[in-house]
Coordinates of N, CA and C in Angstrom, one line a residue:
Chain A
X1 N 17.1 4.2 4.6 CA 16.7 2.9 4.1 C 15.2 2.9 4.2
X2 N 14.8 2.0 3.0 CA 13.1 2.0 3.4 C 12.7 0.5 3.9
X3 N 11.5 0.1 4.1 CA 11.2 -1.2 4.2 C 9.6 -1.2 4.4
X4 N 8.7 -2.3 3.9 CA 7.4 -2.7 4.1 C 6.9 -3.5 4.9
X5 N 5.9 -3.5 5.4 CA 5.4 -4.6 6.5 C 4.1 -4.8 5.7
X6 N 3.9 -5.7 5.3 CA 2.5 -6.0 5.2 C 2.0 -7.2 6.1
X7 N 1.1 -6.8 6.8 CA 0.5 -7.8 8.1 C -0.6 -8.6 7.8
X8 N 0.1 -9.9 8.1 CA -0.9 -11.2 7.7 C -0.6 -11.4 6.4
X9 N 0.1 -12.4 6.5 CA 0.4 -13.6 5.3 C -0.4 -14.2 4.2
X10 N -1.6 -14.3 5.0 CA -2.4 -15.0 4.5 C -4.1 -14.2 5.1
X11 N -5.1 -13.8 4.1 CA -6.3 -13.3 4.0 C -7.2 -13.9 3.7
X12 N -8.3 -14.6 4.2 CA -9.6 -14.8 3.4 C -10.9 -14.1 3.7
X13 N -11.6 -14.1 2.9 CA -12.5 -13.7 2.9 C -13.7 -14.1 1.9
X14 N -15.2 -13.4 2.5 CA -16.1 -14.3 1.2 C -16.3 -13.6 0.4
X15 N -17.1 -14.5 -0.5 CA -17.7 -13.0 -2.1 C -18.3 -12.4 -1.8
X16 N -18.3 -11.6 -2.2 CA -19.3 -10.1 -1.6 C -18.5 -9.2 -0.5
X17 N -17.9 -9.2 0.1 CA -17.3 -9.0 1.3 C -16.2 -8.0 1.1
X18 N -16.1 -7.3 2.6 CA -14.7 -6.2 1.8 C -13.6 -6.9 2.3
X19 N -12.6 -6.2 1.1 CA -11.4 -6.6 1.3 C -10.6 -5.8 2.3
X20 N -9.6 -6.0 2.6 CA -8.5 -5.1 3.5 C -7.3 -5.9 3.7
X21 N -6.4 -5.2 2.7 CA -5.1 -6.0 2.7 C -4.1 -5.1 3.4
X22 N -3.3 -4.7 4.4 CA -2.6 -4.0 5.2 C -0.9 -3.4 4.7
X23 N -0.6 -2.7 4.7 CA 0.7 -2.3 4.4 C 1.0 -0.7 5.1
X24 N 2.2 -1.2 5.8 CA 3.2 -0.4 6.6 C 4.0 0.0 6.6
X25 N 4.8 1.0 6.2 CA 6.4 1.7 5.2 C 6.5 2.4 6.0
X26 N 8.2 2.4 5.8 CA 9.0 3.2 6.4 C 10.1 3.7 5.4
X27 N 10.0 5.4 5.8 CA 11.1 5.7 4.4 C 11.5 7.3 4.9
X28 N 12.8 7.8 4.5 CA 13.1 8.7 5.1 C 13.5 9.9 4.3
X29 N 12.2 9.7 3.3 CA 11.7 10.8 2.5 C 10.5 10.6 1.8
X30 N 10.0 11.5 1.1 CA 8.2 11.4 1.1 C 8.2 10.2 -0.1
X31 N 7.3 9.2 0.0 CA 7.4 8.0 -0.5 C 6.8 7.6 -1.7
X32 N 6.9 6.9 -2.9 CA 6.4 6.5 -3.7 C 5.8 5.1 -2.9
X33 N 4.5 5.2 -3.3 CA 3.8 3.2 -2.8 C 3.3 2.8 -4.4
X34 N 3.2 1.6 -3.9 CA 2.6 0.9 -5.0 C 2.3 -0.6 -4.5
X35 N 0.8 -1.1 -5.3 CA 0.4 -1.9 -5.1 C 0.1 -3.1 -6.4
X36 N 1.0 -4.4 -6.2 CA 1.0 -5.2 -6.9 C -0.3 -6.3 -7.0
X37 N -0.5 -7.0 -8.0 CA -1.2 -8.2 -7.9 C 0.0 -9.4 -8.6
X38 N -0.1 -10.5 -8.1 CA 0.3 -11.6 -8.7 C -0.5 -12.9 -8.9
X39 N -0.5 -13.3 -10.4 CA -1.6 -14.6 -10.4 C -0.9 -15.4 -10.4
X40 N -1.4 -16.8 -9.9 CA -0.6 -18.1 -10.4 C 0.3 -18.0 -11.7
X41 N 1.5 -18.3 -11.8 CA 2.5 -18.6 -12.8 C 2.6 -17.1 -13.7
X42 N 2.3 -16.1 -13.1 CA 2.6 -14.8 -13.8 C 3.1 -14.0 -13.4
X43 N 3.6 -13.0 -13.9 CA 4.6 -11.7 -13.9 C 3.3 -11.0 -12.3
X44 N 4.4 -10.0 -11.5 CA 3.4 -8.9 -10.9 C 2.9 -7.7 -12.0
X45 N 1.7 -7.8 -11.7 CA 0.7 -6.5 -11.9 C 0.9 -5.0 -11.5
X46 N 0.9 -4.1 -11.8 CA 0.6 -3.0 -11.0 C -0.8 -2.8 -11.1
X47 N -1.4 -2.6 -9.6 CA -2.8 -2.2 -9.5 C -2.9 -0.6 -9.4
X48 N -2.0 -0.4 -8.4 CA -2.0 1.4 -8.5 C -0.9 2.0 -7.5
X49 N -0.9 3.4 -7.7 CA 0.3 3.6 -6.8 C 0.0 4.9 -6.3
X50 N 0.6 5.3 -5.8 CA 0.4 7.0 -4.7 C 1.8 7.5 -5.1
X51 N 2.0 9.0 -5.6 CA 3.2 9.9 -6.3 C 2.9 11.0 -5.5
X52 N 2.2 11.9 -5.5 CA 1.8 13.0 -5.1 C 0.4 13.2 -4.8
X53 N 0.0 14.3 -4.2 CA -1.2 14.9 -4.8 C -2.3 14.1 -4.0
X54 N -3.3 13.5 -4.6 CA -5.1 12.9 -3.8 C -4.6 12.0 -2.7
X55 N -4.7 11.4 -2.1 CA -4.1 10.7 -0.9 C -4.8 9.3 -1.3
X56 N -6.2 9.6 -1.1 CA -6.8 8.7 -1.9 C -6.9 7.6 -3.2
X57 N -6.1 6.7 -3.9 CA -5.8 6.3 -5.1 C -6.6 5.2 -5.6
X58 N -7.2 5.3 -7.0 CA -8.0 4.4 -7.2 C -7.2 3.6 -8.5
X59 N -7.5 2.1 -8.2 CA -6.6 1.3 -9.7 C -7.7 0.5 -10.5
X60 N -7.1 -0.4 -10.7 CA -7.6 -1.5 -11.9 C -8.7 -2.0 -10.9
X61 N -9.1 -3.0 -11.5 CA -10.4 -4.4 -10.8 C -11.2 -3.7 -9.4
X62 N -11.2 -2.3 -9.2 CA -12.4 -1.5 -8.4 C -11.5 -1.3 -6.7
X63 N -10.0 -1.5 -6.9 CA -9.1 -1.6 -6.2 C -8.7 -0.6 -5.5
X64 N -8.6 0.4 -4.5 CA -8.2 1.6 -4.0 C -7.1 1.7 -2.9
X65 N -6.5 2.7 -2.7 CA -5.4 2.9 -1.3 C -4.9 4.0 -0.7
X66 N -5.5 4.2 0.2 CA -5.4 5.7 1.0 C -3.4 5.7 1.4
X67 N -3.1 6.0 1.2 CA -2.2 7.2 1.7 C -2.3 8.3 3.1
X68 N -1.6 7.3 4.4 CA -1.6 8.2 5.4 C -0.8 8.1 6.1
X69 N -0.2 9.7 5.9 CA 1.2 9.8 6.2 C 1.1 9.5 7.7
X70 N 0.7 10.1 8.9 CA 0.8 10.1 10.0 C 0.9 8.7 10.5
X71 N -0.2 7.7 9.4 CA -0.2 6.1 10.5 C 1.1 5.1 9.7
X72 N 1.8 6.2 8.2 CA 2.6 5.5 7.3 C 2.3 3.7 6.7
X73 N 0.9 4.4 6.5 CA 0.1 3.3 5.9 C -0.3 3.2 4.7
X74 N -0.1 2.4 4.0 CA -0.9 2.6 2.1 C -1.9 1.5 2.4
X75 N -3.4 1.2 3.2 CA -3.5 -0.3 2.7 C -5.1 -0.5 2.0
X76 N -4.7 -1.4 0.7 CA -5.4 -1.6 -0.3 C -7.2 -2.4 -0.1
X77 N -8.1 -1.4 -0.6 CA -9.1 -2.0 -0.1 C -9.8 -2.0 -1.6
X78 N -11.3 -3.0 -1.3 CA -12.1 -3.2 -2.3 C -13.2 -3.5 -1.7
X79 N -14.4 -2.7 -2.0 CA -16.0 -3.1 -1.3 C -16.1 -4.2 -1.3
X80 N -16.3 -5.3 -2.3 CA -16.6 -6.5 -2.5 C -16.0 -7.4 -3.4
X81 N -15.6 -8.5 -2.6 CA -14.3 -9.6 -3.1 C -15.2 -10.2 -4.4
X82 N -14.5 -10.6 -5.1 CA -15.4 -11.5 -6.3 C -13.9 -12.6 -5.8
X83 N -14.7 -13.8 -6.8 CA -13.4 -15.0 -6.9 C -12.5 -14.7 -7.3
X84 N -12.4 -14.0 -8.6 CA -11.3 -13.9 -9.5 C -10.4 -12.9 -8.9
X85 N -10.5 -12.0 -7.6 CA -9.4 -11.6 -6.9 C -8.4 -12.4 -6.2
X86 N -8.9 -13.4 -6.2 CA -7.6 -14.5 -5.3 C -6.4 -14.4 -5.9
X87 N -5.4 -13.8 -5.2 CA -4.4 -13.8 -6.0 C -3.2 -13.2 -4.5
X88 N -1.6 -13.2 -4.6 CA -0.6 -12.5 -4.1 C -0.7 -11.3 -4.2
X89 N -0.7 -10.6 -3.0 CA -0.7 -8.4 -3.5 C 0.6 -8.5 -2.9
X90 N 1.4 -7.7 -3.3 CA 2.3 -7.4 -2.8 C 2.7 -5.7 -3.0
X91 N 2.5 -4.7 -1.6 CA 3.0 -3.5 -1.3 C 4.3 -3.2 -1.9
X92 N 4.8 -2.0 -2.2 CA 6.1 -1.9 -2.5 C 6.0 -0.4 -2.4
X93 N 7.7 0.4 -1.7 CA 7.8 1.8 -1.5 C 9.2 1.8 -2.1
X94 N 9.1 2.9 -3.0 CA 10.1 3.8 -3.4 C 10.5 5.3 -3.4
X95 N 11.8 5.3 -3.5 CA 12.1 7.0 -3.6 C 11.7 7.7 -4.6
X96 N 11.1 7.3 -5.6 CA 10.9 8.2 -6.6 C 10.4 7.0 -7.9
X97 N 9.5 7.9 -9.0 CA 9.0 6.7 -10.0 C 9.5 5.8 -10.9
X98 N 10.3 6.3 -10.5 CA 11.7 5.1 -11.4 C 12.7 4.7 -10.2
X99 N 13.5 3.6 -10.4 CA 14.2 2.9 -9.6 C 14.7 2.4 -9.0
X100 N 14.9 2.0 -7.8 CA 14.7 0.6 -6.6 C 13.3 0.9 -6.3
X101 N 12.8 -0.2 -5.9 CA 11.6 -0.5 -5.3 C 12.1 -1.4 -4.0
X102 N 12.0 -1.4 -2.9 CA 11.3 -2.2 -1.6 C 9.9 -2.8 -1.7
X103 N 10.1 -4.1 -1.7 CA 8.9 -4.8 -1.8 C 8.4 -5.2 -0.5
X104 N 7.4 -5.7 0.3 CA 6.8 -6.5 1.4 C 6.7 -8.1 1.0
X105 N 6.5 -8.8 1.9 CA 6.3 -10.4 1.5 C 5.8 -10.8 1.1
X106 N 4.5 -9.4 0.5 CA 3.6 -10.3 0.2 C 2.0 -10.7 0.8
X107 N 0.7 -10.4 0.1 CA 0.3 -11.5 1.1 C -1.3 -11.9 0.4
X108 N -1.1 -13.5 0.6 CA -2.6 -14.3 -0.2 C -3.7 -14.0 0.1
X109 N -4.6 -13.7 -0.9 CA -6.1 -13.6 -0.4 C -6.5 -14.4 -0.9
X110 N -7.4 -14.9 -0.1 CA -8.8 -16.4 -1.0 C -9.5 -15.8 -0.5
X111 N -10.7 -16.2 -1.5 CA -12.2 -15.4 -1.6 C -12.8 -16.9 -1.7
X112 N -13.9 -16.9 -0.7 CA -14.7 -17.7 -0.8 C -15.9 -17.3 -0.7
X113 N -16.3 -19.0 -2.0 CA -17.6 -18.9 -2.5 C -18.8 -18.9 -1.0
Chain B
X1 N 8.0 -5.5 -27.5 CA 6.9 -6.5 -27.8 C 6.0 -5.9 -27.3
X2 N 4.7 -6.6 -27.1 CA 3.5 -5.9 -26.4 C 3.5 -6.5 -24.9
X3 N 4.9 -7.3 -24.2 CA 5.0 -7.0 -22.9 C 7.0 -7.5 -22.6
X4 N 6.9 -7.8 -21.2 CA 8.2 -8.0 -20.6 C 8.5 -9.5 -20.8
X5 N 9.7 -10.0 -21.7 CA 9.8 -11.2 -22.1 C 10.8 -11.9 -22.0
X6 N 11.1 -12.9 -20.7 CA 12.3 -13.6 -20.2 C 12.5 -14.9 -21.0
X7 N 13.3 -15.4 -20.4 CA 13.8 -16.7 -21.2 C 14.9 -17.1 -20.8
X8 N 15.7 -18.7 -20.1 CA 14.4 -19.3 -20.5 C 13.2 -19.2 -19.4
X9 N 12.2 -20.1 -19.3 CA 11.4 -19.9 -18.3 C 11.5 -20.6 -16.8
X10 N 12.0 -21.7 -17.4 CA 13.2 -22.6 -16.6 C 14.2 -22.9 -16.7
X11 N 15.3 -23.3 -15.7 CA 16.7 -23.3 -16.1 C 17.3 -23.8 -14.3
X12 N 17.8 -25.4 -15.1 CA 18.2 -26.1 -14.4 C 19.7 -26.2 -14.3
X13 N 20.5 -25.8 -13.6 CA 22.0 -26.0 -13.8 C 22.5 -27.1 -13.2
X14 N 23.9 -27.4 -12.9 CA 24.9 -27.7 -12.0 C 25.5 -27.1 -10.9
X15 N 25.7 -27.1 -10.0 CA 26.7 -26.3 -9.1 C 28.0 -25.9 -9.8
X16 N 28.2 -25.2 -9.8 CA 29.6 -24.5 -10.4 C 29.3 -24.0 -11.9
X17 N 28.7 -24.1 -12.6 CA 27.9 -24.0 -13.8 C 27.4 -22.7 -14.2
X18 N 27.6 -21.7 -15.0 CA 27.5 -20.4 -15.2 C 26.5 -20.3 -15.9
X19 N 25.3 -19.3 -15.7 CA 24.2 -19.2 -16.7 C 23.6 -17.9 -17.0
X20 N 23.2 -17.9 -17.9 CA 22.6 -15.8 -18.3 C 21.1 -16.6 -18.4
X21 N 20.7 -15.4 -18.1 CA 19.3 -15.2 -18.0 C 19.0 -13.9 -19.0
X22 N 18.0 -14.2 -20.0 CA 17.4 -13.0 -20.9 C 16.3 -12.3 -20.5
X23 N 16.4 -11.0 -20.6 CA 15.3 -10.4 -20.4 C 14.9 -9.4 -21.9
X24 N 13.9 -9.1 -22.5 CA 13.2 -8.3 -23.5 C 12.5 -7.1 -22.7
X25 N 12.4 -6.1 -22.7 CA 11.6 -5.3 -21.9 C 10.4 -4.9 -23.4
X26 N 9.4 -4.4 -22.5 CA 8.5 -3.3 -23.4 C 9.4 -2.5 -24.1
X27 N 9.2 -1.9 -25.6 CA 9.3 -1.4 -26.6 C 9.7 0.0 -26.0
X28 N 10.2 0.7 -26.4 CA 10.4 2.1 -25.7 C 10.8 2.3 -24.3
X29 N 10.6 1.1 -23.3 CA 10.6 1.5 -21.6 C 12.2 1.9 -21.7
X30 N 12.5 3.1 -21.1 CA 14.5 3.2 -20.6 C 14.9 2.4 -19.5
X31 N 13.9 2.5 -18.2 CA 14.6 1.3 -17.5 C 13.7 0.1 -17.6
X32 N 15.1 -0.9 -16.8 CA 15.3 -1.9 -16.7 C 15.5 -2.8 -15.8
X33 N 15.3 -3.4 -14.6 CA 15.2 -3.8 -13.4 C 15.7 -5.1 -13.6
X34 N 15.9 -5.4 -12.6 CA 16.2 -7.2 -11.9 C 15.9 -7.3 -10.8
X35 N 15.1 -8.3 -10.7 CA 14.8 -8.5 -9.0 C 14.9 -9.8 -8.9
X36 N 15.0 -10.5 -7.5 CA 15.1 -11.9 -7.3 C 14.1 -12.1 -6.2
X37 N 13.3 -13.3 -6.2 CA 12.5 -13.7 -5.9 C 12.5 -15.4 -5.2
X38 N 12.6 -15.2 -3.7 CA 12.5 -15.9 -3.2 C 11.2 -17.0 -2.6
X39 N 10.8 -18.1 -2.1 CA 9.7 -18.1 -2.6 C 8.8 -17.9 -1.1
X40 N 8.1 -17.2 -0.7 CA 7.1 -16.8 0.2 C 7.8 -15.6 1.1
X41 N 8.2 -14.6 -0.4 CA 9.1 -13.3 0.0 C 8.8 -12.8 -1.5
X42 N 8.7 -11.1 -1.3 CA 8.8 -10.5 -1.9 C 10.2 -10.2 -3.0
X43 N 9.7 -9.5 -4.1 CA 10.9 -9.5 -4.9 C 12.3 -8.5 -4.2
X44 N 13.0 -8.8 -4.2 CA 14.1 -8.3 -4.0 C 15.2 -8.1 -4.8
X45 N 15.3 -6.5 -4.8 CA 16.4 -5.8 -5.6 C 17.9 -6.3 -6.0
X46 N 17.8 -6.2 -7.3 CA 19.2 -6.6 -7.8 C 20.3 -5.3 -8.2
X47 N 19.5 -5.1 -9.6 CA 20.2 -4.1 -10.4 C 19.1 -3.4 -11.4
X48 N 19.1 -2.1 -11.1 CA 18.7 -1.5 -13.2 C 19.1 -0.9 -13.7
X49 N 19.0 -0.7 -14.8 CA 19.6 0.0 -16.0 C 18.5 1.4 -16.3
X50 N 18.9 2.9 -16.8 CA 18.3 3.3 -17.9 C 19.1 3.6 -19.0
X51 N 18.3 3.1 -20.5 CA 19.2 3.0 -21.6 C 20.3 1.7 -21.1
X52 N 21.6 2.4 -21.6 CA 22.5 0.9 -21.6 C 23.3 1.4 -20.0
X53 N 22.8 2.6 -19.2 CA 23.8 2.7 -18.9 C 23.2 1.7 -17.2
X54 N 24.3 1.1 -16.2 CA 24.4 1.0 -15.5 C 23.2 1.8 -14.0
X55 N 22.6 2.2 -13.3 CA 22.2 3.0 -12.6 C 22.7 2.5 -11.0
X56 N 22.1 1.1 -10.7 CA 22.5 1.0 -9.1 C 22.6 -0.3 -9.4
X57 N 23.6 -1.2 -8.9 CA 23.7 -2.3 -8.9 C 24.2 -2.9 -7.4
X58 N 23.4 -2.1 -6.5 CA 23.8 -2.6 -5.0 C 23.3 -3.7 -4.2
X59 N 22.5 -4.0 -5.2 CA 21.6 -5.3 -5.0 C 22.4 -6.8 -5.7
X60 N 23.1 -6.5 -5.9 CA 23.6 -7.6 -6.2 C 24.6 -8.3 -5.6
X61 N 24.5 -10.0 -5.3 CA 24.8 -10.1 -3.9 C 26.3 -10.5 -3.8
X62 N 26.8 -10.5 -4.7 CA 28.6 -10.5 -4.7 C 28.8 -10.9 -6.2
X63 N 30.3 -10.9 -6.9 CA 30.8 -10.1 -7.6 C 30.2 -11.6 -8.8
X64 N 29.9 -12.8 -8.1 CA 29.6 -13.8 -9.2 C 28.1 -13.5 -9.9
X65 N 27.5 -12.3 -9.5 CA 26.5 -11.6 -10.4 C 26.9 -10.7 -11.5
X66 N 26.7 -10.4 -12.3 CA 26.6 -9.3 -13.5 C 25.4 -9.1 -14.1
X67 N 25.3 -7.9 -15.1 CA 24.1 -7.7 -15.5 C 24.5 -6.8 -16.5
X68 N 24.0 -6.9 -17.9 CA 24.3 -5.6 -19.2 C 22.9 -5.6 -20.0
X69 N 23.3 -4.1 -20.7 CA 22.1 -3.6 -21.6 C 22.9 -3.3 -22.7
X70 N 23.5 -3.9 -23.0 CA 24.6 -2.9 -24.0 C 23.8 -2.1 -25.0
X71 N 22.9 -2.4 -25.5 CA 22.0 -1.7 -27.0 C 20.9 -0.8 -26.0
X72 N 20.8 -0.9 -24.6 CA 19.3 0.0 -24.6 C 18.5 -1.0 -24.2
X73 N 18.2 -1.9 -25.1 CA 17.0 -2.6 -24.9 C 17.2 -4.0 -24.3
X74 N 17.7 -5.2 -24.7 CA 17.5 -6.4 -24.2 C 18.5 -6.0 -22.9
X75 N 18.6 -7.4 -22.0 CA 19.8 -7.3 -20.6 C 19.8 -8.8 -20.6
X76 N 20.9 -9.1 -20.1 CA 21.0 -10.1 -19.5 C 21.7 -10.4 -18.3
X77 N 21.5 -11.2 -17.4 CA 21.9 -11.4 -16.0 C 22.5 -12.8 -16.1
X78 N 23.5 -12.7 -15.8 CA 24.6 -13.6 -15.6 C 25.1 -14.2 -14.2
X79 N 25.3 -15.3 -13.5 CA 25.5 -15.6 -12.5 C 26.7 -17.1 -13.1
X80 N 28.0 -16.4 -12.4 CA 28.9 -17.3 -12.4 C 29.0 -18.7 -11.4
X81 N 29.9 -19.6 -11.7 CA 30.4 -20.5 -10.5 C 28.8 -21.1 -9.5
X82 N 27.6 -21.1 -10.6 CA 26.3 -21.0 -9.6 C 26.4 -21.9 -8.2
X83 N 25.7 -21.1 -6.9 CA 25.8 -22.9 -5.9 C 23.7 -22.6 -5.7
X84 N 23.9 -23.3 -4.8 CA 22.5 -23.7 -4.2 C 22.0 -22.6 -4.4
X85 N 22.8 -22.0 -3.4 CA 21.8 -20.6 -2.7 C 20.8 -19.9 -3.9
X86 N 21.9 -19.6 -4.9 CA 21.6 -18.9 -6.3 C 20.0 -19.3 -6.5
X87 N 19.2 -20.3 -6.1 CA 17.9 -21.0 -6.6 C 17.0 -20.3 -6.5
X88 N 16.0 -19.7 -7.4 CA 15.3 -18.9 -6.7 C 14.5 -17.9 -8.2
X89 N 13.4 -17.4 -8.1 CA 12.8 -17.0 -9.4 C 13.6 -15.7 -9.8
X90 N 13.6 -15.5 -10.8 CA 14.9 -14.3 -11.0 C 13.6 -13.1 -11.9
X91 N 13.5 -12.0 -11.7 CA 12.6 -11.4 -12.5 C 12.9 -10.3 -12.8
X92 N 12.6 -9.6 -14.2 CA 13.3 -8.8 -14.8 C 11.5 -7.9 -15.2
X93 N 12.0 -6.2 -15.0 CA 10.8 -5.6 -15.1 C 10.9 -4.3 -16.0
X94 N 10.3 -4.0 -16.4 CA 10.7 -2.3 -17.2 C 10.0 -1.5 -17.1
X95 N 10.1 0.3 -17.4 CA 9.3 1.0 -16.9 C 9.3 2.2 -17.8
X96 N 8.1 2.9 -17.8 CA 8.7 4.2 -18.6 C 8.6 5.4 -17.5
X97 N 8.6 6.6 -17.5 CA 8.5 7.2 -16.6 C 7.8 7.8 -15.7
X98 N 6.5 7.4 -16.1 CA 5.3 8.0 -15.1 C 4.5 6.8 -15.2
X99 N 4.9 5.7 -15.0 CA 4.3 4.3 -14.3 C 5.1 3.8 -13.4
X100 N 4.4 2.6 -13.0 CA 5.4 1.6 -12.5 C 5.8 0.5 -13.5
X101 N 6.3 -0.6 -12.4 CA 7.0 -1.6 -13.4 C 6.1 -2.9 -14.1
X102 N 6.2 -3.2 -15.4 CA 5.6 -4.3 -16.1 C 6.7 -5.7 -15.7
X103 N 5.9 -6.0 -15.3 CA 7.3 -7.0 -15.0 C 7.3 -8.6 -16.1
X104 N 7.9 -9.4 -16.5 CA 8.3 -10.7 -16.9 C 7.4 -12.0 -15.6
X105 N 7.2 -12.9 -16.6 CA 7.0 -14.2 -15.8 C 8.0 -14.8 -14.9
X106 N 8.8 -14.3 -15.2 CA 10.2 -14.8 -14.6 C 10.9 -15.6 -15.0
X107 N 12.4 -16.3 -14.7 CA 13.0 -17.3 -14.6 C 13.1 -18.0 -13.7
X108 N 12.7 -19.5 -13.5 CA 13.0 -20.5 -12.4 C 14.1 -20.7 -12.5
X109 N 15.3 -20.7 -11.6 CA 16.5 -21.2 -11.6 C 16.9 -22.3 -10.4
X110 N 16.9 -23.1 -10.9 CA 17.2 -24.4 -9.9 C 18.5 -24.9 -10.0
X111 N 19.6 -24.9 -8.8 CA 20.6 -25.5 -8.4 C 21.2 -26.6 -8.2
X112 N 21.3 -27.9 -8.7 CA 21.7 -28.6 -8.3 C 22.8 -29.7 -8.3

């Protein structure tokens, strides 16, 4: 079975500022991750995901997520928050690049001005 | 289309009241997902498809759920006899093979 932890519900932070959104997986084979965005009244985003290969992953809006197997952490960072990141991320781990996904709860960031 | 397209966007029933939910996926994508969406929880696994065929439907939470692709492309999710519990954003996603999922705005489904 797999499952996500992403810690802390809820994030704020100011403009300019780094982000650090957390996620923690468990899975009992080598893992697909992936990292969502959700805006008010819309579909999730994919920001980026880790498959193989750079450990390191870089996505959309200047967004990144290391991959470390030892602490079984994916968690998504950004040098500096602008407004327009406020939004739901939600982590998610799978067996492979196509289908079931395990999602986490979720979790809000506000960026303040 | 040029994305993932449900319908309706809301959808108010009755208790005991049966309702399908449509999903359009992207143009080409083979699978096809369902997830349900509770609200200050992440999406949670239903069923997908690739092509028309069936793949895992262990996510679904007893037998008053269904779900078909018959052509490949559109699906619809069907929930019989609806009660309360059923309430909850329903979201349909698609994929091609070397991405992840585009997903729909979803369906609100309210119980009452």
């Amino acid at each position: 079975a797999q499952s996500v932890t992403q810690l802390g519900s809820h994030v704020s932070v100011s403009e300019g500022a780094l982000v650090l959104l957390r996620c923690n997986y468990s899975s009992s084979v080598p893992p697909y991750l992936f990292w969502y965005v959700q805006y008010p009244n819309q579909g999730l985003q994919l920001l980026l995901k880790y498959t193989t290969g750079a450990t390191l992953v870089k996505g959309i809006n200047g967004f990144e997520a290391e991959f470390k197997k030892s602490e079984t952490s994916f968690h998504l960072t950004k040098p500096s928050a602008h407004m327009s990141d406020a939004a739901e991320y939600f982590c998610a781990v799978s067996k492979s690049n196509a289908g079931k996904s395990t999602f986490g709860d979720g979790t809000t960031l506000t960026v303040k001005p | 289309g040029a994305g993932v397209s449900q319908s309706p966007r809301y959808k108010v029933t009755k208790r005991g009241q049966d309702v399908a939910l449509r999903c359009d996926p992207i143009s080409g994508h083979v699978s096809l997902y369902w997830y349900r969406q509770a609200l200050g929880q992440g999406p949670e696994f239903l069923t997908y498809f690739n092509y028309e065929a069936q793949q895992d439907k262990s996510g679904l939470p007893n037998d008053r759920f269904s779900a078909e692709r018959p052509e490949g492309s559109i699906s619809t999710l069907t929930i019989q006899r609806t009660e309360q519990r059923d309430s909850a954003m329903y979201r349909c996603a698609s994929s091609s093979m070397n991405y992840g999922y585009t997903f729909g705005s979803g369906t609100r489904l309210t119980v009452v």
